[in-house]
Amino acid sequence: MAPRVAPRPSPIHRLCVRILLVSFLAAHRLVPSCSASFFGFPAAAKRHDYRDALAKSILFFEGQRSGRLPPGQRASWRGDSGVSDGAAARVDLEGGYYDAGDNVKFGFPMAFTTTMLAWSVIEFGDDMPRDERRHAAGAVRWATDYLLKTLAHPGVIFLQVGDPWKDHDCWERPEDMDTERTVYNVSAGRPGSDIAAETAAALAAASMVFRDDDPEYAETLLASARKAFEFADTYKGAYSDDPDLRAGGCPFYCDFNGYQDELLWGAAWLRRASKDDTFLQYIQNNGKTLGAEDSSNEFGWDNKHAGLNVLVSKEFIEGEVLPLQSYKEFADSFVCTLIPESSSPHITYTPGGMLYKPGGSNMQHVTAISFLLLTYAKYLSRSSHTVNCGDISVGPVTLQRQAKKQVDYLLGDNPMKMSYMIGYGDRYPQRIHHRGSSLPSIKDHPQRIACKEGTPYYNSSGPNPNPLIGAVVGGPGEDDAYEDDRADFRKSEPTTYINAPLVGVLAFLVGNPHPGHIRH
C-alpha cells in the first residue's frame, strides 16, 4: 500500500505561514524585521549614492597632488612634496599629479588623465552639484597649470620627473622622497608626438572647461594646445623609441600603440575646442595614413582609437559632416563588442558581470569604456541614429544601462560584495598599494621615514593608516576575486586614469540615476 502524501500547501498558504512566523520572531526580537528576501522574493537591488561616490572620486585627486598644497586642501594627511622638481634641469616643474601609488610624475598618463577629467566636465558637468563641478574644475586646473610649465621652454617638452627605477626601489612618502628627480624631455632630435599630442588634447579640452569662468586662462590653454600639436606633427616619433627615454618610461608607460592615434586625438580636441576647420581638414586628410581605420575596442592612456571614434563621430551625427561617417561606423563596431546579445566578437565579462581585459588594473577599462558608452549615448540621443549590431539595433538607453551596470559592480554589486572605491560603502579595500596612504602621515609622524624604513609598512598586514578617499583600485581578476593584498599592485593600486573618466560617469548617474532617457 502506497504511503499517504499530505496535500501540498498552496502558495498563499505558505506565504501566510511565513508572515505568522516572522511576526512571532519579530515579537520575540529574534529577527530585526521581516524582509522581502525572507519571503522568497528577490531583494531589491541596492541603491547607490552616486552623489557621494562622485564627491569622493574627485577628492581622490587631492591625495595625488605634487607640489605646495593650497590652503583649501581637503586630503589633510598630505603635505608639500616635490617642491624643487625641475631643478636638475634648471626649470620649474613643481605641481601636477603622481600617477598612482608611487612618487613619479609620468607625463603621458597625466596628460590623458587631464583630457578625461576635462571631457567629464564638458559632457556631464551640468549633472554635477555646483560644489563638485568647482572641485572637478580645480582638479583639471591642478594638472593644466603643470602641463603649461612643461611647454614653457622653446624647443622642448618636459615629459617626466623622477627616476622610476630608483623610486620603485623605495617605499617612502612623497613628502620624504630623496630619490633622484631626473627630468626627461622630448625635442626635435628626440621626438615625442605621443606626449606632445596628448598634452595638446588635454589643454584643448581643458580650455572648454574654463571658457565661461576664466576666458583668459582658457585662451592661454588653447594657444598652448596649438603649440604642442604643432610640435607633435612637425617632429614625428614615439618618445619610447629613444633609448634614454625608453629607460625612464618603460616598462611603466611605454607607447606600445604608436603615436599616430595621439595625433588624430589631439587634432580632434583642437577642432572641438576651437571650431577651426584646419583641424577638421587634418583629420580628413590624415585619417588613413595615421591609422584611423585601425578600428579598436581599446581606450586608455596608450590607445586612443575607441575614444577618437566616439569623439569624431559627433561631427557626423550632429553636424552631418559626411566624410567622417567612417568614424561612426568604427564607434558602432566598438559598441557592438560590448553588447552580449550582438553577433560581434565580444569583450570578455567575468561571471559577476565585470568587463574584463587581461593585463591588470582592470578598472581602468571599466571606467573608460563606461564613459564612452554614456558619451556616445548622449550623441545618439540628439539624432535619429542608432547602432546596428547585426540582428539587433541598439539605442542610447541600452548603452546607459550597460555603463550603469559596470559602475554598480565597481561600487559593490559584485560577488565580493565589496566597493572598489576607498571610503564608499561599508566594505572596501584596506591595504592598497600606495606609499603615502600606507605610511604614517607626516602630520602624525613628522620624523623622516627613509627609503628602506618604509618596508615594514609595505609588508604589514594592517590597514593603511591614511585612507585615500575616492581612490579606485585596479580591481578583481577574471574570476571576480579580490584578496586585498598591498603587494598585488595589479589589483590593489589606484591610478588617476581610473578615476578621471569615472568622474563623468558618476556625474551622469547623479543626474540620471535610473537610465531610461538622457536629459538635454
Short mmCIF file of C-alpha atoms in Angstrom, two decimals:
data_model
loop_
_atom_site.label_atom_id
_atom_site.label_comp_id
_atom_site.label_asym_id
_atom_site.label_seq_id
_atom_site.Cartn_x
_atom_site.Cartn_y
_atom_site.Cartn_z
CA MET A 1 0.00 0.00 0.00
CA ALA A 2 1.47 3.37 -1.01
CA PRO A 3 2.11 5.81 1.80
CA ARG A 4 -0.21 8.70 2.05
CA VAL A 5 1.12 12.05 0.82
CA ALA A 6 -0.05 15.18 2.53
CA PRO A 7 -1.62 17.74 0.19
CA ARG A 8 0.98 20.35 -0.93
CA PRO A 9 0.22 23.77 0.65
CA SER A 10 -0.81 26.44 -1.80
CA PRO A 11 1.50 29.45 -2.35
CA ILE A 12 -0.96 31.64 -0.44
CA HIS A 13 -0.96 29.20 2.48
CA ARG A 14 2.85 29.12 2.55
CA LEU A 15 3.01 32.92 2.46
CA CYS A 16 0.60 33.23 5.38
CA VAL A 17 2.65 30.76 7.42
CA ARG A 18 5.78 32.79 6.75
CA ILE A 19 4.07 36.01 7.75
CA LEU A 20 2.90 34.46 11.03
CA LEU A 21 6.35 33.04 11.68
CA VAL A 22 8.09 36.36 11.03
CA SER A 23 5.56 38.16 13.24
CA PHE A 24 6.26 35.70 16.04
CA LEU A 25 10.04 36.00 15.69
CA ALA A 26 9.92 39.79 15.44
CA ALA A 27 7.70 40.00 18.54
CA HIS A 28 10.29 37.98 20.43
CA ARG A 29 13.15 40.03 18.94
CA LEU A 30 14.63 37.02 17.23
CA VAL A 31 14.83 38.89 13.91
CA PRO A 32 15.15 42.64 13.47
CA SER A 33 12.38 42.86 10.89
CA CYS A 34 10.87 40.98 8.03
CA SER A 35 12.33 41.41 4.58
CA ALA A 36 11.41 40.65 1.01
CA SER A 37 14.24 38.13 0.74
CA PHE A 38 12.88 36.22 3.76
CA PHE A 39 9.63 35.63 1.93
CA GLY A 40 11.49 34.21 -1.04
CA PHE A 41 11.12 37.34 -3.13
CA PRO A 42 14.31 38.72 -4.70
CA ALA A 43 15.71 41.53 -2.62
CA ALA A 44 15.67 44.92 -4.30
CA ALA A 45 18.99 45.96 -5.86
CA LYS A 46 20.98 48.27 -3.65
CA ARG A 47 20.50 51.91 -4.46
CA HIS A 48 23.83 53.61 -4.71
CA ASP A 49 24.56 57.12 -3.55
CA TYR A 50 26.08 58.37 -6.78
CA ARG A 51 26.46 61.88 -5.43
CA ASP A 52 28.61 60.62 -2.55
CA ALA A 53 30.66 58.48 -4.93
CA LEU A 54 31.13 61.46 -7.26
CA ALA A 55 32.36 63.70 -4.45
CA LYS A 56 34.83 61.04 -3.32
CA SER A 57 36.05 60.31 -6.86
CA ILE A 58 37.04 63.97 -7.23
CA LEU A 59 38.52 64.23 -3.73
CA PHE A 60 40.91 61.41 -4.66
CA PHE A 61 42.91 63.77 -6.87
CA GLU A 62 43.84 65.91 -3.87
CA GLY A 63 45.61 62.89 -2.39
CA GLN A 64 47.69 62.61 -5.59
CA ARG A 65 48.87 66.21 -5.69
CA SER A 66 52.53 67.07 -6.00
CA GLY A 67 53.96 70.45 -5.05
CA ARG A 68 52.95 73.03 -2.46
CA LEU A 69 49.43 72.26 -1.35
CA PRO A 70 46.83 75.06 -1.36
CA PRO A 71 45.06 76.41 1.75
CA GLY A 72 41.85 74.60 0.79
CA GLN A 73 43.48 71.14 0.63
CA ARG A 74 40.92 68.63 1.90
CA ALA A 75 43.10 65.50 1.94
CA SER A 76 44.69 66.88 5.09
CA TRP A 77 47.02 63.93 5.75
CA ARG A 78 49.15 65.02 2.79
CA GLY A 79 51.92 67.62 2.92
CA ASP A 80 54.06 69.54 0.43
CA SER A 81 56.26 67.44 -1.83
CA GLY A 82 58.38 67.75 -4.95
CA VAL A 83 58.70 71.50 -4.45
CA SER A 84 62.05 71.62 -6.26
CA ASP A 85 61.03 69.39 -9.15
CA GLY A 86 62.79 70.52 -12.31
CA ALA A 87 65.83 71.87 -10.50
CA ALA A 88 68.01 69.21 -12.13
CA ALA A 89 67.27 70.89 -15.48
CA ARG A 90 67.10 74.43 -14.04
CA VAL A 91 63.39 74.74 -14.77
CA ASP A 92 60.26 74.92 -12.63
CA LEU A 93 58.29 71.67 -12.80
CA GLU A 94 56.57 71.87 -9.43
CA GLY A 95 52.99 70.62 -9.33
CA GLY A 96 50.96 68.06 -11.21
CA TYR A 97 49.98 64.60 -10.04
CA TYR A 98 51.63 61.38 -9.05
CA ASP A 99 50.00 58.91 -11.40
CA ALA A 100 49.45 56.02 -8.99
CA GLY A 101 50.95 54.66 -5.77
CA ASP A 102 54.49 55.84 -6.48
CA ASN A 103 56.17 59.25 -6.47
CA VAL A 104 56.99 59.70 -10.16
CA LYS A 105 55.28 62.26 -12.37
CA PHE A 106 54.74 60.44 -15.66
CA GLY A 107 53.61 62.98 -18.24
CA PHE A 108 51.89 60.66 -20.71
CA PRO A 109 49.26 59.23 -18.34
CA MET A 110 48.97 62.60 -16.57
CA ALA A 111 48.03 64.31 -19.83
CA PHE A 112 45.48 61.59 -20.61
CA THR A 113 44.06 61.93 -17.09
CA THR A 114 43.66 65.66 -17.71
CA THR A 115 41.91 65.09 -21.02
CA MET A 116 39.45 62.69 -19.41
CA LEU A 117 38.79 64.92 -16.40
CA ALA A 118 38.08 67.80 -18.75
CA TRP A 119 35.89 65.64 -21.01
CA SER A 120 33.95 64.54 -17.92
CA VAL A 121 33.17 68.17 -17.08
CA ILE A 122 32.40 69.08 -20.71
CA GLU A 123 29.87 66.29 -21.23
CA PHE A 124 28.38 65.84 -17.77
CA GLY A 125 29.29 68.95 -15.77
CA ASP A 126 25.66 70.09 -15.84
CA ASP A 127 24.73 67.00 -13.83
CA MET A 128 27.25 67.82 -11.10
CA PRO A 129 26.23 69.68 -7.96
CA ARG A 130 27.76 73.15 -8.07
CA ASP A 131 30.43 72.45 -5.44
CA GLU A 132 31.51 69.24 -7.15
CA ARG A 133 31.80 70.93 -10.51
CA ARG A 134 34.01 73.53 -8.86
CA HIS A 135 36.17 70.80 -7.32
CA ALA A 136 36.33 68.96 -10.65
CA ALA A 137 37.46 72.13 -12.43
CA GLY A 138 40.04 72.58 -9.67
CA ALA A 139 41.34 69.07 -10.31
CA VAL A 140 41.67 69.90 -14.01
CA ARG A 141 43.50 73.14 -13.26
CA TRP A 142 45.99 71.49 -10.92
CA ALA A 143 47.04 69.41 -13.93
CA THR A 144 46.93 72.12 -16.58
CA ASP A 145 48.98 74.56 -14.51
CA TYR A 146 51.69 71.88 -14.51
CA LEU A 147 51.29 70.98 -18.20
CA LEU A 148 51.76 74.63 -19.13
CA LYS A 149 55.11 74.52 -17.34
CA THR A 150 56.18 71.51 -19.43
CA LEU A 151 55.74 73.66 -22.55
CA ALA A 152 57.31 76.84 -21.20
CA HIS A 153 60.77 76.43 -22.77
CA PRO A 154 61.35 76.67 -26.54
CA GLY A 155 62.33 73.53 -28.39
CA VAL A 156 61.49 71.02 -25.66
CA ILE A 157 58.52 69.47 -23.92
CA PHE A 158 59.16 68.05 -20.47
CA LEU A 159 57.88 64.55 -20.18
CA GLN A 160 58.60 63.20 -16.72
CA VAL A 161 60.07 63.97 -13.31
CA GLY A 162 61.62 61.17 -11.26
CA ASP A 163 63.76 58.11 -11.94
CA PRO A 164 61.16 55.32 -11.79
CA TRP A 165 63.64 52.53 -11.08
CA LYS A 166 65.11 54.29 -8.06
CA ASP A 167 61.69 55.45 -6.92
CA HIS A 168 60.29 51.92 -7.10
CA ASP A 169 63.22 50.66 -5.03
CA CYS A 170 61.93 52.72 -2.10
CA TRP A 171 58.76 52.74 -0.06
CA GLU A 172 58.57 56.30 1.23
CA ARG A 173 56.14 59.17 1.49
CA PRO A 174 56.24 61.79 -1.27
CA GLU A 175 56.98 64.33 1.48
CA ASP A 176 60.20 62.41 2.32
CA MET A 177 61.38 61.26 -1.09
CA ASP A 178 65.09 61.63 -1.66
CA THR A 179 65.47 59.61 -4.85
CA GLU A 180 66.75 61.34 -7.97
CA ARG A 181 64.19 63.67 -9.53
CA THR A 182 65.58 63.08 -13.00
CA VAL A 183 63.97 65.28 -15.65
CA TYR A 184 63.13 63.84 -19.08
CA ASN A 185 62.16 65.81 -22.17
CA VAL A 186 61.43 65.41 -25.86
CA SER A 187 62.81 67.67 -28.57
CA ALA A 188 63.27 67.95 -32.34
CA GLY A 189 66.09 65.43 -32.22
CA ARG A 190 64.31 63.20 -29.73
CA PRO A 191 60.65 63.41 -30.78
CA GLY A 192 57.60 62.52 -28.76
CA SER A 193 54.49 63.06 -30.87
CA ASP A 194 52.51 60.95 -28.42
CA ILE A 195 53.20 63.03 -25.30
CA ALA A 196 53.04 66.31 -27.24
CA ALA A 197 49.72 65.49 -28.94
CA GLU A 198 48.17 64.14 -25.74
CA THR A 199 49.22 67.34 -23.98
CA ALA A 200 47.58 69.27 -26.82
CA ALA A 201 44.38 67.25 -26.33
CA ALA A 202 44.45 67.88 -22.58
CA LEU A 203 44.92 71.64 -22.89
CA ALA A 204 42.36 71.98 -25.67
CA ALA A 205 39.74 70.04 -23.74
CA ALA A 206 40.52 71.97 -20.55
CA SER A 207 40.10 75.27 -22.37
CA MET A 208 36.43 74.38 -22.78
CA VAL A 209 36.07 73.81 -19.03
CA PHE A 210 37.26 77.36 -18.23
CA ARG A 211 35.79 79.20 -21.21
CA ASP A 212 32.96 80.84 -19.27
CA ASP A 213 34.51 81.33 -15.84
CA ASP A 214 38.06 82.29 -16.82
CA PRO A 215 38.23 83.13 -20.54
CA GLU A 216 41.77 84.49 -20.34
CA TYR A 217 43.06 81.23 -18.86
CA ALA A 218 41.05 79.27 -21.43
CA GLU A 219 42.70 81.19 -24.25
CA THR A 220 46.14 80.51 -22.78
CA LEU A 221 45.33 76.80 -22.69
CA LEU A 222 44.10 76.76 -26.26
CA ALA A 223 47.11 78.68 -27.58
CA SER A 224 49.43 76.28 -25.77
CA ALA A 225 47.50 73.31 -27.16
CA ARG A 226 48.12 74.60 -30.69
CA LYS A 227 51.82 74.95 -29.89
CA ALA A 228 52.04 71.41 -28.52
CA PHE A 229 50.22 69.98 -31.52
CA GLU A 230 52.48 71.78 -33.98
CA PHE A 231 55.47 70.25 -32.19
CA ALA A 232 53.87 66.79 -32.29
CA ASP A 233 53.08 66.99 -36.00
CA THR A 234 56.39 68.54 -37.03
CA TYR A 235 58.71 66.16 -35.17
CA LYS A 236 57.07 62.79 -35.58
CA GLY A 237 58.06 59.84 -33.43
CA ALA A 238 57.25 57.95 -30.24
CA TYR A 239 59.08 59.02 -27.11
CA SER A 240 59.72 55.45 -26.03
CA ASP A 241 61.68 54.79 -29.24
CA ASP A 242 64.52 56.87 -27.83
CA PRO A 243 66.90 54.72 -25.70
CA ASP A 244 67.24 57.24 -22.86
CA LEU A 245 63.52 57.98 -22.67
CA ARG A 246 62.73 54.31 -23.01
CA ALA A 247 64.91 53.57 -19.99
CA GLY A 248 62.93 56.11 -17.98
CA GLY A 249 59.42 55.34 -19.18
CA CYS A 250 59.45 51.63 -19.90
CA PRO A 251 58.10 49.21 -18.90
CA PHE A 252 55.85 51.53 -16.89
CA TYR A 253 54.39 53.70 -19.67
CA CYS A 254 55.86 52.64 -22.99
CA ASP A 255 53.94 53.81 -26.01
CA PHE A 256 53.08 50.34 -27.22
CA ASN A 257 50.47 51.55 -29.69
CA GLY A 258 52.45 54.18 -31.58
CA TYR A 259 51.97 57.93 -31.77
CA GLN A 260 49.58 58.10 -34.72
CA ASP A 261 46.39 57.82 -32.67
CA GLU A 262 47.53 60.68 -30.43
CA LEU A 263 48.00 62.95 -33.47
CA LEU A 264 44.40 62.37 -34.55
CA TRP A 265 43.19 62.63 -30.94
CA GLY A 266 44.97 65.95 -30.44
CA ALA A 267 43.61 67.31 -33.73
CA ALA A 268 40.10 66.19 -32.81
CA TRP A 269 40.21 68.02 -29.50
CA LEU A 270 41.63 71.15 -31.08
CA ARG A 271 38.85 71.02 -33.66
CA ARG A 272 36.20 70.71 -30.94
CA ALA A 273 37.66 73.44 -28.75
CA SER A 274 38.48 75.94 -31.50
CA LYS A 275 35.95 75.10 -34.25
CA ASP A 276 38.89 75.67 -36.60
CA ASP A 277 38.34 73.93 -39.93
CA THR A 278 42.09 73.42 -40.24
CA PHE A 279 41.89 70.59 -37.73
CA LEU A 280 38.84 69.08 -39.41
CA GLN A 281 40.82 69.02 -42.65
CA TYR A 282 43.76 67.47 -40.82
CA ILE A 283 41.56 64.60 -39.64
CA GLN A 284 40.07 64.12 -43.09
CA ASN A 285 43.42 64.29 -44.90
CA ASN A 286 45.48 62.22 -42.48
CA GLY A 287 42.98 59.73 -41.08
CA LYS A 288 44.00 56.80 -43.26
CA THR A 289 47.75 57.36 -43.07
CA LEU A 290 47.56 57.74 -39.28
CA GLY A 291 45.58 54.54 -38.80
CA ALA A 292 42.07 55.86 -38.24
CA GLU A 293 40.79 52.70 -39.93
CA ASP A 294 42.51 50.55 -37.32
CA SER A 295 39.20 50.14 -35.55
CA SER A 296 39.81 49.05 -31.98
CA ASN A 297 37.87 48.44 -28.80
CA GLU A 298 40.78 49.72 -26.73
CA PHE A 299 40.74 53.03 -24.91
CA GLY A 300 43.17 54.25 -22.30
CA TRP A 301 46.37 56.18 -21.73
CA ASP A 302 48.12 54.33 -24.60
CA ASN A 303 45.45 53.56 -27.19
CA LYS A 304 43.00 56.32 -28.10
CA HIS A 305 41.20 54.65 -31.01
CA ALA A 306 37.80 53.93 -29.45
CA GLY A 307 37.69 57.35 -27.79
CA LEU A 308 38.77 59.03 -31.01
CA ASN A 309 35.98 57.31 -32.93
CA VAL A 310 33.35 58.38 -30.40
CA LEU A 311 34.65 61.95 -30.24
CA VAL A 312 34.88 62.46 -34.01
CA SER A 313 31.57 60.70 -34.68
CA LYS A 314 29.89 63.69 -33.00
CA GLU A 315 30.82 65.74 -36.07
CA PHE A 316 28.97 63.28 -38.30
CA ILE A 317 26.00 62.62 -36.01
CA GLU A 318 25.26 66.23 -35.10
CA GLY A 319 26.97 68.20 -37.85
CA GLU A 320 26.36 65.79 -40.71
CA VAL A 321 30.00 66.01 -41.85
CA LEU A 322 29.71 63.16 -44.34
CA PRO A 323 33.45 62.50 -44.84
CA LEU A 324 33.58 61.48 -41.16
CA GLN A 325 30.90 58.78 -41.43
CA SER A 326 33.52 56.05 -41.07
CA TYR A 327 34.24 57.22 -37.51
CA LYS A 328 30.64 56.50 -36.55
CA GLU A 329 30.92 53.09 -38.19
CA PHE A 330 34.03 52.35 -36.14
CA ALA A 331 32.32 53.64 -32.98
CA ASP A 332 29.35 51.37 -33.74
CA SER A 333 31.67 48.38 -34.13
CA PHE A 334 33.22 49.19 -30.76
CA VAL A 335 29.81 49.38 -29.09
CA CYS A 336 28.69 46.08 -30.61
CA THR A 337 31.61 44.26 -28.98
CA LEU A 338 30.18 45.34 -25.62
CA ILE A 339 26.62 44.10 -26.20
CA PRO A 340 26.29 40.42 -25.18
CA GLU A 341 23.26 39.92 -27.42
CA SER A 342 25.04 41.09 -30.57
CA SER A 343 26.69 38.76 -33.06
CA SER A 344 30.01 40.68 -32.89
CA PRO A 345 33.06 39.23 -31.16
CA HIS A 346 32.63 40.20 -27.54
CA ILE A 347 34.79 41.74 -24.92
CA THR A 348 35.06 39.27 -22.07
CA TYR A 349 32.91 39.61 -18.96
CA THR A 350 33.59 37.94 -15.62
CA PRO A 351 30.99 35.59 -14.12
CA GLY A 352 29.90 38.51 -11.92
CA GLY A 353 29.40 40.77 -14.93
CA MET A 354 32.51 42.96 -14.93
CA LEU A 355 34.01 43.91 -18.26
CA TYR A 356 37.44 42.30 -18.30
CA LYS A 357 40.66 42.71 -20.26
CA PRO A 358 43.88 40.85 -19.40
CA GLY A 359 46.87 42.75 -18.07
CA GLY A 360 45.96 44.04 -14.62
CA SER A 361 44.46 47.29 -13.34
CA ASN A 362 41.21 46.23 -14.97
CA MET A 363 39.10 49.07 -13.55
CA GLN A 364 40.81 51.43 -15.99
CA HIS A 365 38.91 49.62 -18.76
CA VAL A 366 35.67 49.55 -16.78
CA THR A 367 35.64 53.30 -16.19
CA ALA A 368 36.99 54.46 -19.55
CA ILE A 369 34.67 52.26 -21.62
CA SER A 370 31.67 53.11 -19.44
CA PHE A 371 32.41 56.77 -20.09
CA LEU A 372 32.47 56.20 -23.84
CA LEU A 373 29.17 54.34 -23.70
CA LEU A 374 27.45 57.23 -21.93
CA THR A 375 29.03 59.86 -24.15
CA TYR A 376 28.06 58.01 -27.33
CA ALA A 377 24.55 57.54 -25.94
CA LYS A 378 24.36 61.31 -25.45
CA TYR A 379 25.38 61.98 -29.05
CA LEU A 380 22.96 59.38 -30.41
CA SER A 381 20.08 60.76 -28.37
CA ARG A 382 20.31 64.06 -30.22
CA SER A 383 19.64 62.39 -33.56
CA SER A 384 17.74 59.54 -35.11
CA HIS A 385 20.89 57.41 -35.25
CA THR A 386 21.14 54.01 -33.57
CA VAL A 387 23.77 51.28 -33.55
CA ASN A 388 23.22 48.31 -35.82
CA CYS A 389 24.75 45.18 -34.28
CA GLY A 390 23.78 42.55 -36.81
CA ASP A 391 20.36 41.24 -35.87
CA ILE A 392 19.71 43.85 -33.21
CA SER A 393 19.50 47.62 -33.12
CA VAL A 394 20.96 49.29 -30.04
CA GLY A 395 19.81 52.68 -28.79
CA PRO A 396 21.03 55.14 -26.15
CA VAL A 397 19.16 53.55 -23.23
CA THR A 398 20.90 50.21 -23.74
CA LEU A 399 24.28 51.93 -23.63
CA GLN A 400 23.33 53.83 -20.49
CA ARG A 401 22.23 50.68 -18.71
CA GLN A 402 25.35 48.82 -19.74
CA ALA A 403 27.51 51.58 -18.27
CA LYS A 404 25.43 51.76 -15.09
CA LYS A 405 25.81 48.03 -14.57
CA GLN A 406 29.60 48.36 -14.69
CA VAL A 407 29.66 51.24 -12.22
CA ASP A 408 27.28 49.45 -9.86
CA TYR A 409 29.65 46.48 -9.94
CA LEU A 410 32.52 48.80 -9.02
CA LEU A 411 30.51 50.28 -6.15
CA GLY A 412 29.58 46.94 -4.60
CA ASP A 413 27.16 44.92 -6.76
CA ASN A 414 29.66 42.14 -7.25
CA PRO A 415 30.39 38.63 -5.92
CA MET A 416 32.75 40.02 -3.27
CA LYS A 417 30.05 42.46 -2.06
CA MET A 418 32.86 44.98 -1.91
CA SER A 419 33.13 48.55 -3.13
CA TYR A 420 36.35 49.08 -5.05
CA MET A 421 36.28 52.79 -4.20
CA ILE A 422 38.04 53.62 -0.93
CA GLY A 423 35.65 55.20 1.54
CA TYR A 424 32.47 54.31 -0.31
CA GLY A 425 30.11 51.79 1.24
CA ASP A 426 30.59 49.55 4.25
CA ARG A 427 33.31 47.31 2.80
CA TYR A 428 36.21 48.39 0.62
CA PRO A 429 39.96 47.60 0.27
CA GLN A 430 42.04 48.41 3.33
CA ARG A 431 45.55 47.62 2.08
CA ILE A 432 46.00 49.49 -1.17
CA HIS A 433 49.33 49.69 -2.98
CA HIS A 434 50.07 53.35 -2.28
CA ARG A 435 53.05 54.77 -0.45
CA GLY A 436 51.51 57.87 1.11
CA SER A 437 48.37 56.04 2.16
CA SER A 438 50.21 53.09 3.69
CA LEU A 439 52.76 55.08 5.71
CA PRO A 440 52.01 57.27 8.75
CA SER A 441 51.01 60.78 7.74
CA ILE A 442 53.69 63.42 8.02
CA LYS A 443 51.18 65.32 10.17
CA ASP A 444 51.14 62.46 12.72
CA HIS A 445 54.76 61.34 12.25
CA PRO A 446 56.88 64.39 11.37
CA GLN A 447 60.13 62.43 11.57
CA ARG A 448 61.50 61.37 8.20
CA ILE A 449 60.92 57.79 7.07
CA ALA A 450 63.84 56.91 4.81
CA CYS A 451 63.78 54.79 1.66
CA LYS A 452 64.07 51.34 3.21
CA GLU A 453 62.48 52.31 6.53
CA GLY A 454 59.10 52.11 4.86
CA THR A 455 59.45 48.42 4.02
CA PRO A 456 57.85 47.19 7.28
CA TYR A 457 54.77 49.24 6.46
CA TYR A 458 54.68 47.75 2.97
CA ASN A 459 54.86 44.24 4.42
CA SER A 460 52.33 44.93 7.16
CA SER A 461 49.03 43.09 7.09
CA GLY A 462 47.36 46.04 8.81
CA PRO A 463 45.12 48.54 7.05
CA ASN A 464 46.55 51.71 5.54
CA PRO A 465 46.59 54.45 8.19
CA ASN A 466 45.54 57.18 5.71
CA PRO A 467 42.53 56.11 3.64
CA LEU A 468 42.90 57.58 0.15
CA ILE A 469 39.24 58.52 -0.08
CA GLY A 470 37.76 58.11 -3.54
CA ALA A 471 40.62 56.05 -4.95
CA VAL A 472 39.52 53.16 -7.16
CA VAL A 473 41.88 50.20 -7.12
CA GLY A 474 42.79 48.03 -10.10
CA GLY A 475 40.09 45.62 -9.03
CA PRO A 476 39.42 41.91 -9.20
CA GLY A 477 40.62 39.44 -11.79
CA GLU A 478 38.69 37.39 -14.30
CA ASP A 479 37.26 35.22 -11.50
CA ASP A 480 35.83 38.26 -9.61
CA ALA A 481 38.16 37.51 -6.69
CA TYR A 482 39.94 40.25 -4.75
CA GLU A 483 42.42 39.42 -1.97
CA ASP A 484 43.10 42.94 -0.59
CA ASP A 485 46.84 42.43 -0.79
CA ARG A 486 49.06 45.51 -0.83
CA ALA A 487 51.79 43.66 -2.72
CA ASP A 488 49.46 42.71 -5.57
CA PHE A 489 49.74 46.06 -7.34
CA ARG A 490 47.84 44.86 -10.41
CA LYS A 491 44.73 44.65 -8.26
CA SER A 492 45.37 46.96 -5.33
CA GLU A 493 46.97 50.07 -6.87
CA PRO A 494 44.82 53.11 -7.69
CA THR A 495 45.61 55.37 -10.64
CA THR A 496 44.49 58.80 -11.78
CA TYR A 497 43.37 57.45 -15.16
CA ILE A 498 40.96 55.03 -13.47
CA ASN A 499 39.23 57.90 -11.67
CA ALA A 500 39.26 60.56 -14.39
CA PRO A 501 36.57 59.04 -16.67
CA LEU A 502 34.66 57.78 -13.63
CA VAL A 503 34.04 61.40 -12.63
CA GLY A 504 31.97 61.86 -15.78
CA VAL A 505 30.13 58.56 -15.42
CA LEU A 506 29.14 59.28 -11.83
CA ALA A 507 28.08 62.81 -12.73
CA PHE A 508 25.72 61.37 -15.34
CA LEU A 509 24.29 58.94 -12.79
CA VAL A 510 23.75 61.76 -10.29
CA GLY A 511 21.50 63.42 -12.84
CA ASN A 512 20.08 60.20 -14.29
CA PRO A 513 20.05 57.53 -11.55
CA HIS A 514 17.50 55.43 -13.46
CA PRO A 515 18.64 55.37 -17.10
CA GLY A 516 15.75 55.42 -19.49
CA HIS A 517 16.29 58.76 -21.09
CA ILE A 518 19.05 61.31 -21.41
CA ARG A 519 18.43 64.80 -20.18
CA HIS A 520 19.26 67.51 -22.68
#
